[in-house]
GROMACS .gro file of C-alpha atoms in nm:
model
  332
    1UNK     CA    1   0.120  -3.227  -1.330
    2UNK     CA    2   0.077  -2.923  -1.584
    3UNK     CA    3  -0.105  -2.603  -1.455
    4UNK     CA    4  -0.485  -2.647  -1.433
    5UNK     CA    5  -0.716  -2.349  -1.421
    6UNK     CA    6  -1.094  -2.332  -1.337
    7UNK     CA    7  -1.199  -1.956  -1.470
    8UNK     CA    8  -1.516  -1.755  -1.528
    9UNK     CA    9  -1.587  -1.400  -1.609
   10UNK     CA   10  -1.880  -1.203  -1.693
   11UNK     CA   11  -1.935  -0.882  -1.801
   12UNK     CA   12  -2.257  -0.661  -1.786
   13UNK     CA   13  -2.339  -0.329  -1.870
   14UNK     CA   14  -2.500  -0.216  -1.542
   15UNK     CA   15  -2.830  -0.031  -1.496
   16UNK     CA   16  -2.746   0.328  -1.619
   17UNK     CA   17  -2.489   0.298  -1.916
   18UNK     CA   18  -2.673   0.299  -2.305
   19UNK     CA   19  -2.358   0.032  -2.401
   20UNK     CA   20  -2.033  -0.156  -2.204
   21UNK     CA   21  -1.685  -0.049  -2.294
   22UNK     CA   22  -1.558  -0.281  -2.089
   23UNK     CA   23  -1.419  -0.561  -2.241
   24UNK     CA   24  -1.336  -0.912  -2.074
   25UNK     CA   25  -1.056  -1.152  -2.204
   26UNK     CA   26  -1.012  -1.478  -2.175
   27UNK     CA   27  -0.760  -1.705  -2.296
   28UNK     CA   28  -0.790  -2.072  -2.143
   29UNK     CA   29  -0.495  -2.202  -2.372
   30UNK     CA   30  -0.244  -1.909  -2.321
   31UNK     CA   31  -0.362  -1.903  -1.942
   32UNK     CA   32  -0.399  -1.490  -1.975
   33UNK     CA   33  -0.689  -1.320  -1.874
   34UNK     CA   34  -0.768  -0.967  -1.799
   35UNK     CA   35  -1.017  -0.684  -1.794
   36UNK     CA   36  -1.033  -0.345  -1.952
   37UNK     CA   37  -1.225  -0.073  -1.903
   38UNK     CA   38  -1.252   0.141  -2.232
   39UNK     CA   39  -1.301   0.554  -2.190
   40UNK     CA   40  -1.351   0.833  -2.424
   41UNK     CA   41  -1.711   0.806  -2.515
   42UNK     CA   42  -1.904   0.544  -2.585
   43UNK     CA   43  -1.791   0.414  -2.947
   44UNK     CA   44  -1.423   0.523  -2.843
   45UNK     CA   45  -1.438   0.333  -2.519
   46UNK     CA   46  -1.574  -0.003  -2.688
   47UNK     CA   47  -1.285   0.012  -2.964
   48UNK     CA   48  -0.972   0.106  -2.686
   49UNK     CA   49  -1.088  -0.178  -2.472
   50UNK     CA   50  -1.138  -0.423  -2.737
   51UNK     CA   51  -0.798  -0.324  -2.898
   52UNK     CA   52  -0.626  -0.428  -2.543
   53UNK     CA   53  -0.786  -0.741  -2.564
   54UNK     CA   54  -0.722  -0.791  -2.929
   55UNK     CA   55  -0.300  -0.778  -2.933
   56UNK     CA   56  -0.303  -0.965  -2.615
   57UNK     CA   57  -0.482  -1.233  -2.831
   58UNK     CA   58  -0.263  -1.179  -3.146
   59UNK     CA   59   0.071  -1.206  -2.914
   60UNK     CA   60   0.018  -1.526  -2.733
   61UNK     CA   61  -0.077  -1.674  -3.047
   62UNK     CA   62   0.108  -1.520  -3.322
   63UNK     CA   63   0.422  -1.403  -3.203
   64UNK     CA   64   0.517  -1.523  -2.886
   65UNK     CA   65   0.831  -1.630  -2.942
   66UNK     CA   66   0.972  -1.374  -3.195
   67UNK     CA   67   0.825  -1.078  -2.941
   68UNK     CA   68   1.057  -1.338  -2.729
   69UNK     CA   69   1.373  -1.293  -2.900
   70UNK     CA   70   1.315  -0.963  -2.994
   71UNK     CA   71   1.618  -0.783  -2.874
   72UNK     CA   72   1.486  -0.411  -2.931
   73UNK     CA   73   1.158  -0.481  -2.692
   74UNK     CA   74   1.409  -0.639  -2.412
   75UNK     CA   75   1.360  -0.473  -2.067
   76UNK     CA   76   1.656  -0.628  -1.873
   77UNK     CA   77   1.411  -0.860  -1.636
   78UNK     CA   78   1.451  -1.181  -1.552
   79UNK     CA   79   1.069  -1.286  -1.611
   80UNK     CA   80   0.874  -1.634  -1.693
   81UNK     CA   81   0.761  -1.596  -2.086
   82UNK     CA   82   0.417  -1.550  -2.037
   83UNK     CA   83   0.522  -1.242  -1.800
   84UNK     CA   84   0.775  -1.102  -2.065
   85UNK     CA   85   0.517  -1.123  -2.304
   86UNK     CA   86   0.228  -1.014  -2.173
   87UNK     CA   87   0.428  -0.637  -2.046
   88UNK     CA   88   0.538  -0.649  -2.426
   89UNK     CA   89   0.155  -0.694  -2.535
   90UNK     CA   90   0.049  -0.426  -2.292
   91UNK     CA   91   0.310  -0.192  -2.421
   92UNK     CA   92   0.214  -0.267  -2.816
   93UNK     CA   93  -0.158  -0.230  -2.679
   94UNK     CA   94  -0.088   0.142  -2.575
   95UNK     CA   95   0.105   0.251  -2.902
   96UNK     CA   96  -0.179   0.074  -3.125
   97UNK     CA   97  -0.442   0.251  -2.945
   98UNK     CA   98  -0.244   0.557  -2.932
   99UNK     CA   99  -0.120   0.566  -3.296
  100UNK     CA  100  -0.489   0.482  -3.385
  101UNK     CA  101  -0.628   0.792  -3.177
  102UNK     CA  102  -0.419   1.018  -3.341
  103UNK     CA  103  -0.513   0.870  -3.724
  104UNK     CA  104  -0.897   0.930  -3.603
  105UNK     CA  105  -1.062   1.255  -3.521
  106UNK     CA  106  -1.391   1.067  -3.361
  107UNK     CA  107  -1.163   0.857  -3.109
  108UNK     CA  108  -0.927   1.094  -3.001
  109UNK     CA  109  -0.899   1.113  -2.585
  110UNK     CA  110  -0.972   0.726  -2.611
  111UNK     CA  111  -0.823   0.524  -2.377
  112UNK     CA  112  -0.864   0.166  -2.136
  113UNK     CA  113  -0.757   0.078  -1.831
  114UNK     CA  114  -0.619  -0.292  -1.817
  115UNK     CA  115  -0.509  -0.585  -1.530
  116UNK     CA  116  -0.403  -0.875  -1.636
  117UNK     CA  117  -0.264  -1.250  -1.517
  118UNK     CA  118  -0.056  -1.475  -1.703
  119UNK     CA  119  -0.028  -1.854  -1.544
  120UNK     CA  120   0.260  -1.998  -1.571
  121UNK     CA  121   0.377  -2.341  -1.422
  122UNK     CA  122   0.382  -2.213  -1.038
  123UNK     CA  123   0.388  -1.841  -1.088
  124UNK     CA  124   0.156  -1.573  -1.154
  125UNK     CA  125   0.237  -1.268  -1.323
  126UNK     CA  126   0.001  -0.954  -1.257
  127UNK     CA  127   0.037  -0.644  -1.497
  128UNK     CA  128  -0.194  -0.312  -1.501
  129UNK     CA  129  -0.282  -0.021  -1.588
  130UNK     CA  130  -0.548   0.228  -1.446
  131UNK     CA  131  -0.777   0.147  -1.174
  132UNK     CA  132  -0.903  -0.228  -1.290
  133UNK     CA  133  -0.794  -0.443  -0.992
  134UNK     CA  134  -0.636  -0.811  -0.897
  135UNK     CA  135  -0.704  -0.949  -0.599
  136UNK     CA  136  -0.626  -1.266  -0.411
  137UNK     CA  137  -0.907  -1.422  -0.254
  138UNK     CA  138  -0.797  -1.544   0.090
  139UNK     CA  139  -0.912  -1.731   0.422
  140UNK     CA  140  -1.058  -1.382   0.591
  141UNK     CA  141  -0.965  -1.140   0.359
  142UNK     CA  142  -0.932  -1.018  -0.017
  143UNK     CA  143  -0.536  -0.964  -0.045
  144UNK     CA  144  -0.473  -0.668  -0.315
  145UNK     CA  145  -0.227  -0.743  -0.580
  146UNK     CA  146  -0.275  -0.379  -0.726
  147UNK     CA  147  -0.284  -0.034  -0.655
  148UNK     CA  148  -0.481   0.252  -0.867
  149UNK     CA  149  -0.352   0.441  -1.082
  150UNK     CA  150  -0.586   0.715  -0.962
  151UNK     CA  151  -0.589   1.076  -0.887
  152UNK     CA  152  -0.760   0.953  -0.496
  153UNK     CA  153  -0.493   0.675  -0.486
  154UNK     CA  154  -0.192   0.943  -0.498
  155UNK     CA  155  -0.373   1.122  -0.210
  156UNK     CA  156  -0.433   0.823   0.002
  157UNK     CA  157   0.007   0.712  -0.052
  158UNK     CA  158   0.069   1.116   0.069
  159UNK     CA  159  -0.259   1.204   0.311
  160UNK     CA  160  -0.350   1.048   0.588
  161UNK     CA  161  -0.732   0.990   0.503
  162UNK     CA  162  -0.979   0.661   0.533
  163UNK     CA  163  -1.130   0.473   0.235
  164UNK     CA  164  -1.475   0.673   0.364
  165UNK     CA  165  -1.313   1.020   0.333
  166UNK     CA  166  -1.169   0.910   0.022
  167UNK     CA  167  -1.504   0.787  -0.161
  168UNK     CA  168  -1.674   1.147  -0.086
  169UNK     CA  169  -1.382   1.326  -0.263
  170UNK     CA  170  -1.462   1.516  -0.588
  171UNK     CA  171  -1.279   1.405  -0.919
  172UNK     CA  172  -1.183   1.073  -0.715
  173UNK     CA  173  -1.257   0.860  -1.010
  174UNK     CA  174  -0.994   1.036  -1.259
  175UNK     CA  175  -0.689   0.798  -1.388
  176UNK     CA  176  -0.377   0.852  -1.409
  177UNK     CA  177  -0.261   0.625  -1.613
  178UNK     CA  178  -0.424   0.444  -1.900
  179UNK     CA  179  -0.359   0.264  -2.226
  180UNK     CA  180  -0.369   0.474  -2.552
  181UNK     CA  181  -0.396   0.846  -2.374
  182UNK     CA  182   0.024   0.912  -2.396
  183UNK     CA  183   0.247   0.781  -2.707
  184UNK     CA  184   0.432   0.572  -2.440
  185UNK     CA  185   0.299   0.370  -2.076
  186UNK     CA  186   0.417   0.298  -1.744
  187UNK     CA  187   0.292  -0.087  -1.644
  188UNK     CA  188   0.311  -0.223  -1.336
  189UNK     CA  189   0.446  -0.562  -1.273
  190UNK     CA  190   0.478  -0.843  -0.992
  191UNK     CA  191   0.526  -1.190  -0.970
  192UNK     CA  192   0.428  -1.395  -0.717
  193UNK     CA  193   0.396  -1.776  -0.677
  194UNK     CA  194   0.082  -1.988  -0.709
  195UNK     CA  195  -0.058  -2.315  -0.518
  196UNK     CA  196  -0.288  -2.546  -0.517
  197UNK     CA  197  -0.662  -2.365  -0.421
  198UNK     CA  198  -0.520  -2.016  -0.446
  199UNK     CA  199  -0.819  -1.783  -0.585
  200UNK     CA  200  -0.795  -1.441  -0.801
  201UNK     CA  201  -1.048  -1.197  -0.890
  202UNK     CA  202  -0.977  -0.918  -1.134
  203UNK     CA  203  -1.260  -0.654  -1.160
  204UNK     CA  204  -1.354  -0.302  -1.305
  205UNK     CA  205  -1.400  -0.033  -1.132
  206UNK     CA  206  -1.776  -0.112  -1.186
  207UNK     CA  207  -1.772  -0.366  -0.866
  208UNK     CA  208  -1.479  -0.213  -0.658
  209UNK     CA  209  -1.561   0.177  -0.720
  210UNK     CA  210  -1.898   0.083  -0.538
  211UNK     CA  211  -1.799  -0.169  -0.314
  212UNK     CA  212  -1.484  -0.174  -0.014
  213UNK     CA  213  -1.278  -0.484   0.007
  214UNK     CA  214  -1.492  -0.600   0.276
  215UNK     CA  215  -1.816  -0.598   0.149
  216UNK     CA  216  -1.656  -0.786  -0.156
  217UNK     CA  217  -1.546  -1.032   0.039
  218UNK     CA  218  -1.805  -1.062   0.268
  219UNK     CA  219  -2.020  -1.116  -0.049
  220UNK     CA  220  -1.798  -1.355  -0.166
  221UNK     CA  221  -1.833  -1.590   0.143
  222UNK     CA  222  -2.215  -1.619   0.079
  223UNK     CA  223  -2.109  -1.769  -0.232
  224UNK     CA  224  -1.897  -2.078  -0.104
  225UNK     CA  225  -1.651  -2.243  -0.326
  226UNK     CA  226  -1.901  -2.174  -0.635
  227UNK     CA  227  -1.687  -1.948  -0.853
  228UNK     CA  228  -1.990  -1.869  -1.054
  229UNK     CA  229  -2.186  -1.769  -0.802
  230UNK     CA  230  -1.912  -1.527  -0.675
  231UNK     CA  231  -1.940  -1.339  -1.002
  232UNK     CA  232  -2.282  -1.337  -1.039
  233UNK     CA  233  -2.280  -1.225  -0.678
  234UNK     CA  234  -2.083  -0.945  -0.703
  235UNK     CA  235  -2.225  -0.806  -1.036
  236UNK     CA  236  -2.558  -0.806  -0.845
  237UNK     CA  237  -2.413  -0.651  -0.565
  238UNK     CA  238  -2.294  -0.358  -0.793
  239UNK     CA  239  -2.625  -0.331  -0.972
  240UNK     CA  240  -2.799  -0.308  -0.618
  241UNK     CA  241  -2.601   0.005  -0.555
  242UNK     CA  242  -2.738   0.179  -0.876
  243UNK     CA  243  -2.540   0.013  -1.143
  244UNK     CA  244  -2.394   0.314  -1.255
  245UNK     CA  245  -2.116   0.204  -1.447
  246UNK     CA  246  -2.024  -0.169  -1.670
  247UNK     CA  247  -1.900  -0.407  -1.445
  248UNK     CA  248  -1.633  -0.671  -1.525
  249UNK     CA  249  -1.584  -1.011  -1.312
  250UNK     CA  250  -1.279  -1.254  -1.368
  251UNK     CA  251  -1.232  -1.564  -1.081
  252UNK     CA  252  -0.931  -1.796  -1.142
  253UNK     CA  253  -0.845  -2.073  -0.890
  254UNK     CA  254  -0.576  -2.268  -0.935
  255UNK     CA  255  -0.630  -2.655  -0.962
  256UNK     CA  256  -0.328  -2.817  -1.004
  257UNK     CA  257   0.050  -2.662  -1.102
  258UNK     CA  258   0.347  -2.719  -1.207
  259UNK     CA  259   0.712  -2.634  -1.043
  260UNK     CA  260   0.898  -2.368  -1.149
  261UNK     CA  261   1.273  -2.260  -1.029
  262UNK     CA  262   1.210  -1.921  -1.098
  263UNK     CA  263   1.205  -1.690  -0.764
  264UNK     CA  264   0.910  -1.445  -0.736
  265UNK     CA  265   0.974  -1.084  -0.808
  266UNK     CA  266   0.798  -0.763  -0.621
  267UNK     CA  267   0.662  -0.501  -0.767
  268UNK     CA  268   0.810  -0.239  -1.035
  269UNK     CA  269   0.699  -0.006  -1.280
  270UNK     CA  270   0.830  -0.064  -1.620
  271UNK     CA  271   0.940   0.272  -1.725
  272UNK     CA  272   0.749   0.447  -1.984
  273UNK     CA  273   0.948   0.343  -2.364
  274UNK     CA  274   1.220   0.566  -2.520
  275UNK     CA  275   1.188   0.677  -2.851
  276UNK     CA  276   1.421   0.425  -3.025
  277UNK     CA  277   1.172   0.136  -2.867
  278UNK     CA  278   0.882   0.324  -2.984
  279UNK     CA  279   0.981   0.273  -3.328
  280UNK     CA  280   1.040  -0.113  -3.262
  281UNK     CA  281   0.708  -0.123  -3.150
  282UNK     CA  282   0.561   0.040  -3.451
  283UNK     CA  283   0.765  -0.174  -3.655
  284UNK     CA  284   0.544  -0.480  -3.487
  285UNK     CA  285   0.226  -0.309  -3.470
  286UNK     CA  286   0.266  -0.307  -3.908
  287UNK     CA  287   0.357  -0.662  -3.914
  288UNK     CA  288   0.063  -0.715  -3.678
  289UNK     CA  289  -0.157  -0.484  -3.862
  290UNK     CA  290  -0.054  -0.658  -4.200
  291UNK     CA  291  -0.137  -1.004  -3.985
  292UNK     CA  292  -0.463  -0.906  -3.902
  293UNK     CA  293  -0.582  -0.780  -4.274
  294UNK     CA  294  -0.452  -1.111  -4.452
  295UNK     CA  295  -0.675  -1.308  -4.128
  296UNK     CA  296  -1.010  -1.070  -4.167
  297UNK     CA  297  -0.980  -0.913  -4.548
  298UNK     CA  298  -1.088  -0.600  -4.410
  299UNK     CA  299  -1.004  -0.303  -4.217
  300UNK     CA  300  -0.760  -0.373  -3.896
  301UNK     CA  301  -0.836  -0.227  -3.578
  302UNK     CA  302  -0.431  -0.197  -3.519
  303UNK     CA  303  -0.317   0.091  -3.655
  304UNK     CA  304   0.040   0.134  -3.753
  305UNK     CA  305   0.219   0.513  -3.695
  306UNK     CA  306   0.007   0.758  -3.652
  307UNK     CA  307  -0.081   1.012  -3.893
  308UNK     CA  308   0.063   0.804  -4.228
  309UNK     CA  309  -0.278   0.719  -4.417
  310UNK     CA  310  -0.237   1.112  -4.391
  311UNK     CA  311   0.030   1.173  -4.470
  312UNK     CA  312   0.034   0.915  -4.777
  313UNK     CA  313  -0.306   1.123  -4.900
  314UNK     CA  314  -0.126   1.483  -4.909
  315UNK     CA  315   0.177   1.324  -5.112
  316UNK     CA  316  -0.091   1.153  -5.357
  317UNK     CA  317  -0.266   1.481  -5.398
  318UNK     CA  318   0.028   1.680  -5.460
  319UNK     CA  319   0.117   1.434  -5.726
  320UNK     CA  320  -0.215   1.463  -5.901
  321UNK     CA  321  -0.178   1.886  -5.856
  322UNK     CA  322   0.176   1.843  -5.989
  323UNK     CA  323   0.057   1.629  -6.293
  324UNK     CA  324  -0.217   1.892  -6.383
  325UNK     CA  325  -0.014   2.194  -6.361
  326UNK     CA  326   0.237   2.008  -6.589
  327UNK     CA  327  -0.082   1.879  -6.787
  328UNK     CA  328  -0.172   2.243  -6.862
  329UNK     CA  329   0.167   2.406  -6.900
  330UNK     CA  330   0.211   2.141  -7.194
  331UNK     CA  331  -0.073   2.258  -7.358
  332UNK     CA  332  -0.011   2.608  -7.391
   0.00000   0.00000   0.00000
């Protein structure tokens, strides 16, 4: 039997935010889905997130296999393809947002977090980046698949201190990691094996920066096996608590799979790119770019290097001062 998927996310903007930056992908054909959680203002937040979502649509698509057989984005992992590509797409996600930053005075600092699964026969690949969270939904218990990328989180691995102690801590929101705010990314990876029933929730930090793993789950039990009702459960749950931030909501449960002979792999951090892969990633991010203004006949939100639309405009204005200078020298 071929891998069968029940999913539904929501998104809402909460009670206190003017607009959402988070953005919510979901790809029923590809089997990828994931949440981001834009940041750098409003506008800048909106565009970061929806850029994440964007290449991982463009990938699976587009370029699946040729980001495949690409040799110069090759990490030296023995990985299922919708795992190989989807830490490739994450990585092209971070340059494009980067490069696109830097070419744009009114997004600079703009960034998103991202965590994201791609099905595949009997495995599940989990990849993130921030403090967006995966979870597997158990008997008695949400399992985490993730851990934050988060000033508090670092604290918690070296201090002894409870989840209470931790919530009252000042700055315990700030990221440390996040598409688009460095040139290159770390990404965490895992892969773990899927059966029949198994049940994942990704989530911004909307839901699970106002909510412990218990009350999640113990709010997901009132809901039953209704996976619609969990989300809409847990999105009112936030909003009870003041809403204060966009909240994000992805449940998957697996139906039916397929075997696979590939073993599952624990987690690593794929190390941030070298310079020499950071052009090979440019390189794609024009071919996408070029992709996506043939498709819309307008302005791409993938932007290629940062810095050359500048760059281009100084040499054609030095041209044009060139030609007049010569203009008027001829004339004397």
């Amino acid at each position: 039997m071929p891998l069968e998927l029940k999913v539904i996310g929501k998104t809402d903007k909460g009670l206190v935010r003017k607009g959402n930056e988070d953005y919510l992908h979901i790809d029923k054909e590809n089997q990828i889905f994931a949440v981001c959680d834009g940041m750098g203002g409003h506008k800048a937040g909106e565009v970061a997130s929806m850029m994440a979502s964007e290449m991982l649509d463009i990938t699976y698509k587009q370029y699946n296999t040729a980001l495949q057989n690409d040799q110069n984005l090759n990490f030296g992992k023995a990985l299922p393809v919708s795992g190989d590509i989807l830490l490739k797409s994450i990585r092209l996600a971070n340059r494009a947002i980067y490069n696109k930053a830097s070419d744009n005075p009114d997004l600079h600092g703009m960034g998103t977090t991202i965590v994201a699964l791609a099905f595949e026969n009997n495995l599940l690949s989990i990849a993130h980046v921030g403090d967006s969270r995966a979870y597997r939904i158990e008997n008695k218990k949400l399992f985490p698949l993730t851990s934050d990328h988060s000033w508090i989180a670092e604290i918690q691995k070296t201090q002894n201190i409870s989840e209470e102690e931790a919530s009252s801590v000042v700055g315990k929101n700030v990221i440390t990691r996040a598409l688009g705010v460095r040139d290159n990314v770390e990404v965490d990876y895992r892969l773990i094996k899927v059966k029949r029933g198994d049940k994942f929730l990704l989530c911004s930090d909307g839901l699970c920066g106002y909510a412990d793993d218990d009350e999640i789950f113990a709010s997901i039990e009132t809901a039953g096996n209704n996976n619609e009702k969990i989300v809409d459960n847990l999105i009112q749950m936030a909003n009870d608590r003041g809403g204060a931030d966009n909240i994000t909501i992805i449940v998957a449960e697996v139906v039916d799979i397929a075997e696979s002979n590939l073993p599952s792999v624990e987690v690593f951090t794929l190390e941030a790119e070298s310079a020499e892969l950071l052009a090979a990633e440019d390189s794609w991010i024009d071919k996408i770019n070029d992709f996506v203004l043939k498709k819309n006949g307008d302005t791409a939100l993938i932007e290629s290097q940062p810095q050359k639309k500048s760059i281009m405009l100084i040499f054609a204005l030095f041209i044009i001062a060139a030609a007049v200078v010569i203009y008027f020298a001829t004339m004397k």
